[in-house]
mmCIF file of C-alpha atoms in Angstrom:
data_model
loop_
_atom_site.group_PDB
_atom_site.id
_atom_site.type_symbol
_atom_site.label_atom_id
_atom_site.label_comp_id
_atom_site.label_asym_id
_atom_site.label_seq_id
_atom_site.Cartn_x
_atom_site.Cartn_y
_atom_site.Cartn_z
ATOM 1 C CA UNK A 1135 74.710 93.707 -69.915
ATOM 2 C CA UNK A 1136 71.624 91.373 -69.605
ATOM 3 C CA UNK A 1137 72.265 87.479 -68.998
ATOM 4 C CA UNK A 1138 68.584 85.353 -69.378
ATOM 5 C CA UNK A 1139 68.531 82.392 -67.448
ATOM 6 C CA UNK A 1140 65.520 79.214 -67.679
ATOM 7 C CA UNK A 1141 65.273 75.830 -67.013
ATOM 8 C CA UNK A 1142 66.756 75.006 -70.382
ATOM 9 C CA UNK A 1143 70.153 77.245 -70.011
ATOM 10 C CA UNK A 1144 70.734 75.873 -66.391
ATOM 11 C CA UNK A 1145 73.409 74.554 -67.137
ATOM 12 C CA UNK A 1146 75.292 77.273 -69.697
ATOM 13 C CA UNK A 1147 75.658 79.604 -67.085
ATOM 14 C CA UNK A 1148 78.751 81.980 -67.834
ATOM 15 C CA UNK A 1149 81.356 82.877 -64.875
ATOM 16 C CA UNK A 1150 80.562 86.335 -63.763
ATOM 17 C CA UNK A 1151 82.385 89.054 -61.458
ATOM 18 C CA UNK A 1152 80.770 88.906 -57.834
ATOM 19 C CA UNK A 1153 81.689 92.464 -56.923
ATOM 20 C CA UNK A 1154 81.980 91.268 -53.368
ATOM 21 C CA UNK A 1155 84.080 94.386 -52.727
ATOM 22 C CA UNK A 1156 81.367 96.778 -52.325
ATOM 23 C CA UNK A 1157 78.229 96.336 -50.719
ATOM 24 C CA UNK A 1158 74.596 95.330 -52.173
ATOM 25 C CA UNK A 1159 71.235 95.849 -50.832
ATOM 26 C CA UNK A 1160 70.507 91.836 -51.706
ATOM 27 C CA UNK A 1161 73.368 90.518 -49.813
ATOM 28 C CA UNK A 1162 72.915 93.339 -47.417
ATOM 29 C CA UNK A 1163 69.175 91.842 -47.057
ATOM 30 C CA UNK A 1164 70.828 88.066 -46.685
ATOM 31 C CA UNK A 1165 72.916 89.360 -43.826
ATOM 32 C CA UNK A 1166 70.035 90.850 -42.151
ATOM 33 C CA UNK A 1167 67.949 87.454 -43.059
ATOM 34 C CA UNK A 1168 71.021 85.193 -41.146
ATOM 35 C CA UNK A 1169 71.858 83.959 -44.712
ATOM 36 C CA UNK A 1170 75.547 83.142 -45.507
ATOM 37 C CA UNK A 1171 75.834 84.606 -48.954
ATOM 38 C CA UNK A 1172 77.556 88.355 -47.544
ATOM 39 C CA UNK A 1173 80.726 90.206 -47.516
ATOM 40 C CA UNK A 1174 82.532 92.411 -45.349
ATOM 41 C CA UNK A 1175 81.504 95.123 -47.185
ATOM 42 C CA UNK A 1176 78.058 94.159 -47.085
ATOM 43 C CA UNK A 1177 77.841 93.472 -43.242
ATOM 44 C CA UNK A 1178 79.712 96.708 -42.466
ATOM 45 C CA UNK A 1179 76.876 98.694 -44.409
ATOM 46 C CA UNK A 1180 74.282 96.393 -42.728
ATOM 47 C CA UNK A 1181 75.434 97.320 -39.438
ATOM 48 C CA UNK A 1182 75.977 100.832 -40.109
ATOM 49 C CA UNK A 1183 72.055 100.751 -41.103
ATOM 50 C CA UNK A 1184 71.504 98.513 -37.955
ATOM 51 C CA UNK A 1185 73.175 101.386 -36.019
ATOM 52 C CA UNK A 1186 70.689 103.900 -36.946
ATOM 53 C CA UNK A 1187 67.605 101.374 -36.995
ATOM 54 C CA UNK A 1188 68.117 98.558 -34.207
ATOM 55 C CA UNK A 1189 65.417 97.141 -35.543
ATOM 56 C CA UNK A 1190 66.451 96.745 -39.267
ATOM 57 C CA UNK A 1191 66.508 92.788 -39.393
ATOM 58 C CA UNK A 1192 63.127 92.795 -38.238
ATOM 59 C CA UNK A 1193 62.332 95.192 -41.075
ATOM 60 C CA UNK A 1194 63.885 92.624 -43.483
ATOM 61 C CA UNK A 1195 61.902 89.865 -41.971
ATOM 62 C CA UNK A 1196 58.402 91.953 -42.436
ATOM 63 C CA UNK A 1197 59.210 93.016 -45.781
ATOM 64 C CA UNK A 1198 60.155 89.062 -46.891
ATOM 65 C CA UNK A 1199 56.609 88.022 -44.601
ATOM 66 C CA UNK A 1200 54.723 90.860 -46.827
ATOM 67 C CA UNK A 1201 56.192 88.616 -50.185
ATOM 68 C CA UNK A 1202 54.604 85.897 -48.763
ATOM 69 C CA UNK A 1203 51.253 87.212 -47.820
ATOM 70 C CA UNK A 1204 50.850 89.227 -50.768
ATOM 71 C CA UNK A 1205 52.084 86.312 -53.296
ATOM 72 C CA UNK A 1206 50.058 83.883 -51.646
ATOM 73 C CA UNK A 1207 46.868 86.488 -51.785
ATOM 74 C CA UNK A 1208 47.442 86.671 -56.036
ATOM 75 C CA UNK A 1209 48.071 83.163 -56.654
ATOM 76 C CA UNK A 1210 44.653 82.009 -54.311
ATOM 77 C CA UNK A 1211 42.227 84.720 -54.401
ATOM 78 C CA UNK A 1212 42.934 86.543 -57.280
ATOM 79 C CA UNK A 1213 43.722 83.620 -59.514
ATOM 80 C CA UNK A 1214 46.899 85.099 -60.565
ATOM 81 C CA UNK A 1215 49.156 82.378 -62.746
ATOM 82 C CA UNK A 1216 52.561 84.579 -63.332
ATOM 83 C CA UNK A 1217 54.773 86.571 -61.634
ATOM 84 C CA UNK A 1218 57.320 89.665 -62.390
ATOM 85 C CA UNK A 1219 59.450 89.652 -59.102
ATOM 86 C CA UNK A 1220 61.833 92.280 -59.878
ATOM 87 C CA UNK A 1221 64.670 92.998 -56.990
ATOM 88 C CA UNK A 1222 64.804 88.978 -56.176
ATOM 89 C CA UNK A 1223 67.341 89.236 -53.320
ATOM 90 C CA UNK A 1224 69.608 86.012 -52.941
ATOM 91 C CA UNK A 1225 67.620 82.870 -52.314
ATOM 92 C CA UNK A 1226 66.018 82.007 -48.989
ATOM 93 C CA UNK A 1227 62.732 80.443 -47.365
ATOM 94 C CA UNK A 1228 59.982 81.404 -49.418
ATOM 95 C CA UNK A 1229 60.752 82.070 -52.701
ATOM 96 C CA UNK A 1230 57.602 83.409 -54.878
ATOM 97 C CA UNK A 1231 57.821 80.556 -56.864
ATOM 98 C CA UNK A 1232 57.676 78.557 -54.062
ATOM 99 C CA UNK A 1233 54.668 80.241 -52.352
ATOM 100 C CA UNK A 1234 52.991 80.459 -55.601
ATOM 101 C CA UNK A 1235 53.411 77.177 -56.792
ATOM 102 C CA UNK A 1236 52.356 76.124 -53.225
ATOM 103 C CA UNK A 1237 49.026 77.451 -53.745
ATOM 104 C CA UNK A 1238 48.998 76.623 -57.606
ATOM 105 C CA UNK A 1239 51.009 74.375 -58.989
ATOM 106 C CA UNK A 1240 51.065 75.917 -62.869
ATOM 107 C CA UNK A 1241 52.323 79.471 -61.820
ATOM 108 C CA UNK A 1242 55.174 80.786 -64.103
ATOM 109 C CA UNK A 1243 57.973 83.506 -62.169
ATOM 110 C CA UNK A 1244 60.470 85.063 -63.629
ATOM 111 C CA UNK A 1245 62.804 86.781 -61.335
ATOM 112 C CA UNK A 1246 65.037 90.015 -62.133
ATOM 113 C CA UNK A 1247 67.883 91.349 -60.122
ATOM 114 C CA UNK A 1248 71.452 92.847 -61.022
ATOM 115 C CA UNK A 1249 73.390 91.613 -58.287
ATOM 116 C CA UNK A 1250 75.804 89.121 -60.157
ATOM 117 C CA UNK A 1251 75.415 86.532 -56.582
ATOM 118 C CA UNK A 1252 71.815 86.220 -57.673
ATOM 119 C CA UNK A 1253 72.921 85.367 -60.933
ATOM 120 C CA UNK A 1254 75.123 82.737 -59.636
ATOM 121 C CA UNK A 1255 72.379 81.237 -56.987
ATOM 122 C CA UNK A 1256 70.050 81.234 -60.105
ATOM 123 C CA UNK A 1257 69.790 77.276 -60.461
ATOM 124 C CA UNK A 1258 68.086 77.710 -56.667
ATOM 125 C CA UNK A 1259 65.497 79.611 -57.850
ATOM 126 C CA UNK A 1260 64.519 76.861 -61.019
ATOM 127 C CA UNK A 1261 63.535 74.453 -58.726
ATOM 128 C CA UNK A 1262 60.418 74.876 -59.579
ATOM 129 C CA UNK A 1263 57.505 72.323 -58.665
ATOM 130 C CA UNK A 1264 54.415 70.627 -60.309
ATOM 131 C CA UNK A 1265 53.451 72.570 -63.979
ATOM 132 C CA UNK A 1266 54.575 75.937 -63.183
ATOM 133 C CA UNK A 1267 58.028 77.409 -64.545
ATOM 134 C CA UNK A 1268 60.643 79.611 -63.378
ATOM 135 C CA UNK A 1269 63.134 81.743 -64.993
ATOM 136 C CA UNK A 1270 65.936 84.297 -64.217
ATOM 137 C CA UNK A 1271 67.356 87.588 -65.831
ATOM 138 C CA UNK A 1272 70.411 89.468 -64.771
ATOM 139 C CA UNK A 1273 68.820 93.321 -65.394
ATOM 140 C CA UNK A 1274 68.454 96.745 -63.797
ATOM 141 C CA UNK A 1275 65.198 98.138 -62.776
ATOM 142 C CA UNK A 1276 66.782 101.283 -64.577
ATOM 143 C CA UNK A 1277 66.206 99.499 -68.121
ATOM 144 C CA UNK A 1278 62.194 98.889 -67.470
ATOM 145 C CA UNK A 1279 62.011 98.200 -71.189
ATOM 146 C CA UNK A 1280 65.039 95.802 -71.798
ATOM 147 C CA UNK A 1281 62.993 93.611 -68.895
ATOM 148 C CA UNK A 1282 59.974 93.202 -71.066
ATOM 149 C CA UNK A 1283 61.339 92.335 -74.204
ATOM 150 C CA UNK A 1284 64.271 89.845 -73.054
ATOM 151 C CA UNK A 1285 63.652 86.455 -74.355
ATOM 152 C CA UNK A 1286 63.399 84.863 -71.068
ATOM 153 C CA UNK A 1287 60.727 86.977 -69.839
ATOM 154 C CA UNK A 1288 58.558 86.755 -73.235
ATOM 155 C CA UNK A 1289 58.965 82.619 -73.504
ATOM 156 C CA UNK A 1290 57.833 82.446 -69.772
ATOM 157 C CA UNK A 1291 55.122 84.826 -69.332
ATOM 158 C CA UNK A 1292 52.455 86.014 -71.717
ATOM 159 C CA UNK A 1293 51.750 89.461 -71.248
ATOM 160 C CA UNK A 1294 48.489 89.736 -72.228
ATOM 161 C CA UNK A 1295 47.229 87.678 -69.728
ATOM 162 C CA UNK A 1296 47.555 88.980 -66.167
ATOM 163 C CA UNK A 1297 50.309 89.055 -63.949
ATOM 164 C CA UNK A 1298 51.797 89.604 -60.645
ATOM 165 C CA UNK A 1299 54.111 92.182 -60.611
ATOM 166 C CA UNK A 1300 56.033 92.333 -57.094
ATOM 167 C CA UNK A 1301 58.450 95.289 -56.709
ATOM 168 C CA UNK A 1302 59.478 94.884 -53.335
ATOM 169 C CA UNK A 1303 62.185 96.717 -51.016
ATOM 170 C CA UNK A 1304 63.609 97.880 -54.764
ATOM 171 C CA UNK A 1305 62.215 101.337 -55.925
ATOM 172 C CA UNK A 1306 64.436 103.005 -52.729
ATOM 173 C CA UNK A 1307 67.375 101.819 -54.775
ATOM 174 C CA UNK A 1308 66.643 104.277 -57.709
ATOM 175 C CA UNK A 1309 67.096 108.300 -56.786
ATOM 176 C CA UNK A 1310 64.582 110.728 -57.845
ATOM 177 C CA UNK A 1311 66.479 112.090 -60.786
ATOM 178 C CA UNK A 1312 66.400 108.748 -61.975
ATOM 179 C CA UNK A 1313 62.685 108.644 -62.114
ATOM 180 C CA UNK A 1314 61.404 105.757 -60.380
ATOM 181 C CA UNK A 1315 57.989 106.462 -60.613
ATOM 182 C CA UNK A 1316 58.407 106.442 -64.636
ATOM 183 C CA UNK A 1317 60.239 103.304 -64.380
ATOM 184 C CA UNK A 1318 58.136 101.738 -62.683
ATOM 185 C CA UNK A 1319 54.969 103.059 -65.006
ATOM 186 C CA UNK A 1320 56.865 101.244 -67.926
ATOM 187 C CA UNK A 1321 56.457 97.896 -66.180
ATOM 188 C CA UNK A 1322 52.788 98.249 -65.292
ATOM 189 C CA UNK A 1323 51.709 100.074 -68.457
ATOM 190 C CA UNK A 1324 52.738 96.502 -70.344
ATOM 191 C CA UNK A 1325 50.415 94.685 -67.941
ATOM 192 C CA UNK A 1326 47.075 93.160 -68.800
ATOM 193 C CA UNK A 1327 43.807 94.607 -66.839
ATOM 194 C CA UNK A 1328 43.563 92.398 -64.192
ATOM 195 C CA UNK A 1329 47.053 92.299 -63.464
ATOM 196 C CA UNK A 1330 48.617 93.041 -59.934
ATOM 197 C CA UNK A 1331 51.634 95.059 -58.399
ATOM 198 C CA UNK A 1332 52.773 94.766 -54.742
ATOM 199 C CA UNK A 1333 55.234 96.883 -53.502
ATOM 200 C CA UNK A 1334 57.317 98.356 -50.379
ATOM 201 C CA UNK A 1335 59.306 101.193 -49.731
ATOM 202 C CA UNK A 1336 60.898 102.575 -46.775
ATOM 203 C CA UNK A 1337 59.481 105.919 -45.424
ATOM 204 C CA UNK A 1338 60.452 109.039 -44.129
ATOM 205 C CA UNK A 1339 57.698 109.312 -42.363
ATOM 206 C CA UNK A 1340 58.243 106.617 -39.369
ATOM 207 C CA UNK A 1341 61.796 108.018 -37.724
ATOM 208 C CA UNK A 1342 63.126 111.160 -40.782
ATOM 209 C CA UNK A 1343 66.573 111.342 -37.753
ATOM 210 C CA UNK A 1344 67.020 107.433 -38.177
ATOM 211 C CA UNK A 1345 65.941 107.733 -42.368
ATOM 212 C CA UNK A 1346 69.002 110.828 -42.358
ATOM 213 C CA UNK A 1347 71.135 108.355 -40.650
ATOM 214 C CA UNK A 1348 70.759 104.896 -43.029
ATOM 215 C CA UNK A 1349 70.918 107.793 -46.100
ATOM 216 C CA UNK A 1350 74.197 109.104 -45.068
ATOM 217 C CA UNK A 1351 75.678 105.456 -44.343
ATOM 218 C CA UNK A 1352 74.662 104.652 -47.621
ATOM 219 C CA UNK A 1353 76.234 107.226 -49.187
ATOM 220 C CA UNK A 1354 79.564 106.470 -47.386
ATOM 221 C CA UNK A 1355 78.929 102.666 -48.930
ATOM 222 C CA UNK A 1356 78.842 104.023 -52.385
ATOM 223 C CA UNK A 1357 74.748 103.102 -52.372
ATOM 224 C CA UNK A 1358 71.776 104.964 -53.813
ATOM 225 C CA UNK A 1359 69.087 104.868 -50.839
ATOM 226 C CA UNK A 1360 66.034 107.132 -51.018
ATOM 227 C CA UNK A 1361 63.120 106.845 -48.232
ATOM 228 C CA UNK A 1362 60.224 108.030 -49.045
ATOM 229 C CA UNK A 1363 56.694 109.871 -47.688
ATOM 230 C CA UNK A 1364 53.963 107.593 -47.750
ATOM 231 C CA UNK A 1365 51.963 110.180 -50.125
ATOM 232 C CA UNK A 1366 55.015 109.677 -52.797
ATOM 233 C CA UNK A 1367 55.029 105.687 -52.845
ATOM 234 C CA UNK A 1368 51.281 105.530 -53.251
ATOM 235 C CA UNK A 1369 52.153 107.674 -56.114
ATOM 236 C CA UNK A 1370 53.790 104.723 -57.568
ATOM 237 C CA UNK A 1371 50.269 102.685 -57.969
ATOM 238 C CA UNK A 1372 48.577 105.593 -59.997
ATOM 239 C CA UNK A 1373 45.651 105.130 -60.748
ATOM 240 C CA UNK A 1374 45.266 101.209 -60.144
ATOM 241 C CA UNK A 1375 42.826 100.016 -57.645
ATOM 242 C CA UNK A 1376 44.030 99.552 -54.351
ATOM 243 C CA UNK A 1377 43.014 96.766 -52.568
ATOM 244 C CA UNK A 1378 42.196 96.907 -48.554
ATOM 245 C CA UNK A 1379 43.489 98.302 -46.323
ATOM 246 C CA UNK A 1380 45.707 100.504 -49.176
ATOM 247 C CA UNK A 1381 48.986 101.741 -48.908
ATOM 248 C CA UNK A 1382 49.949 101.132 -44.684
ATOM 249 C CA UNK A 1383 52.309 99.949 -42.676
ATOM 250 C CA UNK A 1384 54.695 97.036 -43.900
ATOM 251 C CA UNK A 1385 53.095 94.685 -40.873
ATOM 252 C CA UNK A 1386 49.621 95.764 -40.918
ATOM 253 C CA UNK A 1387 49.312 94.866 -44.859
ATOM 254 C CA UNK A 1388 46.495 92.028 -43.823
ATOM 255 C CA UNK A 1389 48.926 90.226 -41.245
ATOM 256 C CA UNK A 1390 48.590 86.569 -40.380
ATOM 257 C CA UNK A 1391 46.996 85.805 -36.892
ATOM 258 C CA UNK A 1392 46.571 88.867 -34.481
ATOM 259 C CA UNK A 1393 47.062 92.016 -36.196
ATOM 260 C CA UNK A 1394 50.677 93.398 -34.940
ATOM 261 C CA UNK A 1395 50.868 95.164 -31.186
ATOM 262 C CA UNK A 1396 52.832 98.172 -32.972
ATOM 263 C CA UNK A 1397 52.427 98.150 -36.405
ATOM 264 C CA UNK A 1398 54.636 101.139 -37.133
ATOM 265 C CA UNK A 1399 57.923 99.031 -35.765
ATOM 266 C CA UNK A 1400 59.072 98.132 -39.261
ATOM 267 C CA UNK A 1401 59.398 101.758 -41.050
ATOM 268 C CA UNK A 1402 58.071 100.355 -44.649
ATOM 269 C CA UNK A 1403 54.642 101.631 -46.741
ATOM 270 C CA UNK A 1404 53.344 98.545 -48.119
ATOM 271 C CA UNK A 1405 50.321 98.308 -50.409
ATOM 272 C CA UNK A 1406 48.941 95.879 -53.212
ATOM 273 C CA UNK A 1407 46.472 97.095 -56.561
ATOM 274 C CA UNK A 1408 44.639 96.161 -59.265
ATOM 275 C CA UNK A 1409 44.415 97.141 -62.996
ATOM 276 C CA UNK A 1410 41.487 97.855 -63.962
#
């Protein structure tokens, strides 16, 4: 079940079930982030995962500083206008609307997640500011196609103009049977040239005993996590242009001041591209 949400169905927003008994990676994210919006269930996963990786809140810091960066990159340089966030998380400092619409005041988001919370913090994320717009849908990253053609989406964005397409800490959520890397190709297949994705991903590569650990934990928690080699998430930009310095470390994706002491300290492939 989809439920489309902009500025002009605020306020016709149906109750929905929470789920707050089992845990979610966005509320799982919002306990890592200090936000209030958790459950028990939630922070005994998070702490499980903290367990294995002490340094897991500092991983959810990078990957919501790599939002920023990257955001802040399309809407300036690249003269990106609209946004596809898909895996919004629950609302916090630095929402891409609000970064974008920072740098330019016209940029349209529309945000996608299918944790029923972020459905119910949805009116946050209107606040929009200046020109720009901002919308919401309640969808799965499994239905790549019922994304693109929801209402919401297709009144707020035109798709053949380019956009930003940000698919961050989500594609570990879908298992290889699944087919992420297909899912994903649906999205950026119905992008204009010029368009952009950004995306992050945990990886094997940085600790595999730690990456075992979270894997089993969320297993236990009823949760689909699959870390990844950083060979198979640059698979998931094809054959789209890369920009510098390609597909690296979460906190060496062009940091902010002084490049990072250890950049390998938050276990997340980041990278940004182009279509051509």
């Amino acid at each position: 079940m989809r439920r489309g949400l902009d500025e002009s169905a605020a306020e016709s927003v149906e109750p929905v079930d929470l789920r707050v008994g089992v845990p979610h990676s966005a509320r799982m994210y919002d306990y890592w982030l200090g936000g209030k919006t958790n459950f028990p269930p939630d922070r005994a996963l998070g702490e499980a995962f903290e367990e294995a990786i002490p340094s897991i809140k500092v991983m959810a810091r990078e990957n919501r500083r790599f939002l920023g960066r990257a955001v802040r990159h399309l809407a300036g340089e690249a003269g990106i206008r609209q946004f596809l966030d898909i895996g919004t998380g629950i609302p916090t400092e630095g929402n891409t609307h609000e970064v974008a619409q920072a740098v330019a005041a016209d940029s349209r988001v529309v945000y996608v997640d299918n944790d029923p919370i972020v459905l119910a913090h949805a009116r946050a994320l209107m606040d929009s500011t200046g020109s720009g717009r901002t919308a919401y849908i309640h969808a799965d990253l499994l239905e790549p196609e019922a994304i693109l053609t929801d209402p919401v989406l297709t009144r707020t964005l035109d798709l053949t103009r380019p956009v930003g397409l940000t698919l961050v800490a989500v594609l570990m959520l879908v298992a290889d049977e699944d087919d992420p890397w297909g899912r994903a190709r649906v999205l950026m297949d119905a992008l204009a040239p010029g368009s952009y994705v950004a995306i992050t991903h945990p990886g094997w590569d940085f600790d595999p005993t730690a990456m075992a650990a979270v894997v089993e934990a969320a297993g236990k928690g009823q949760m689909t996590l699959v870390p990844r080699t950083r060979d198979e998430v640059a698979r998931f930009f094809g054959n789209w242009e890369l920009l510098e310095p390609g597909v690296v470390p979460v906190m060496a994706w062009r940091p902010d001041g002084e490049p990072p002491a250890d950049p390998t300290a938050a276990y997340y492939w980041s990278g940004v591209a182009r279509k051509r």
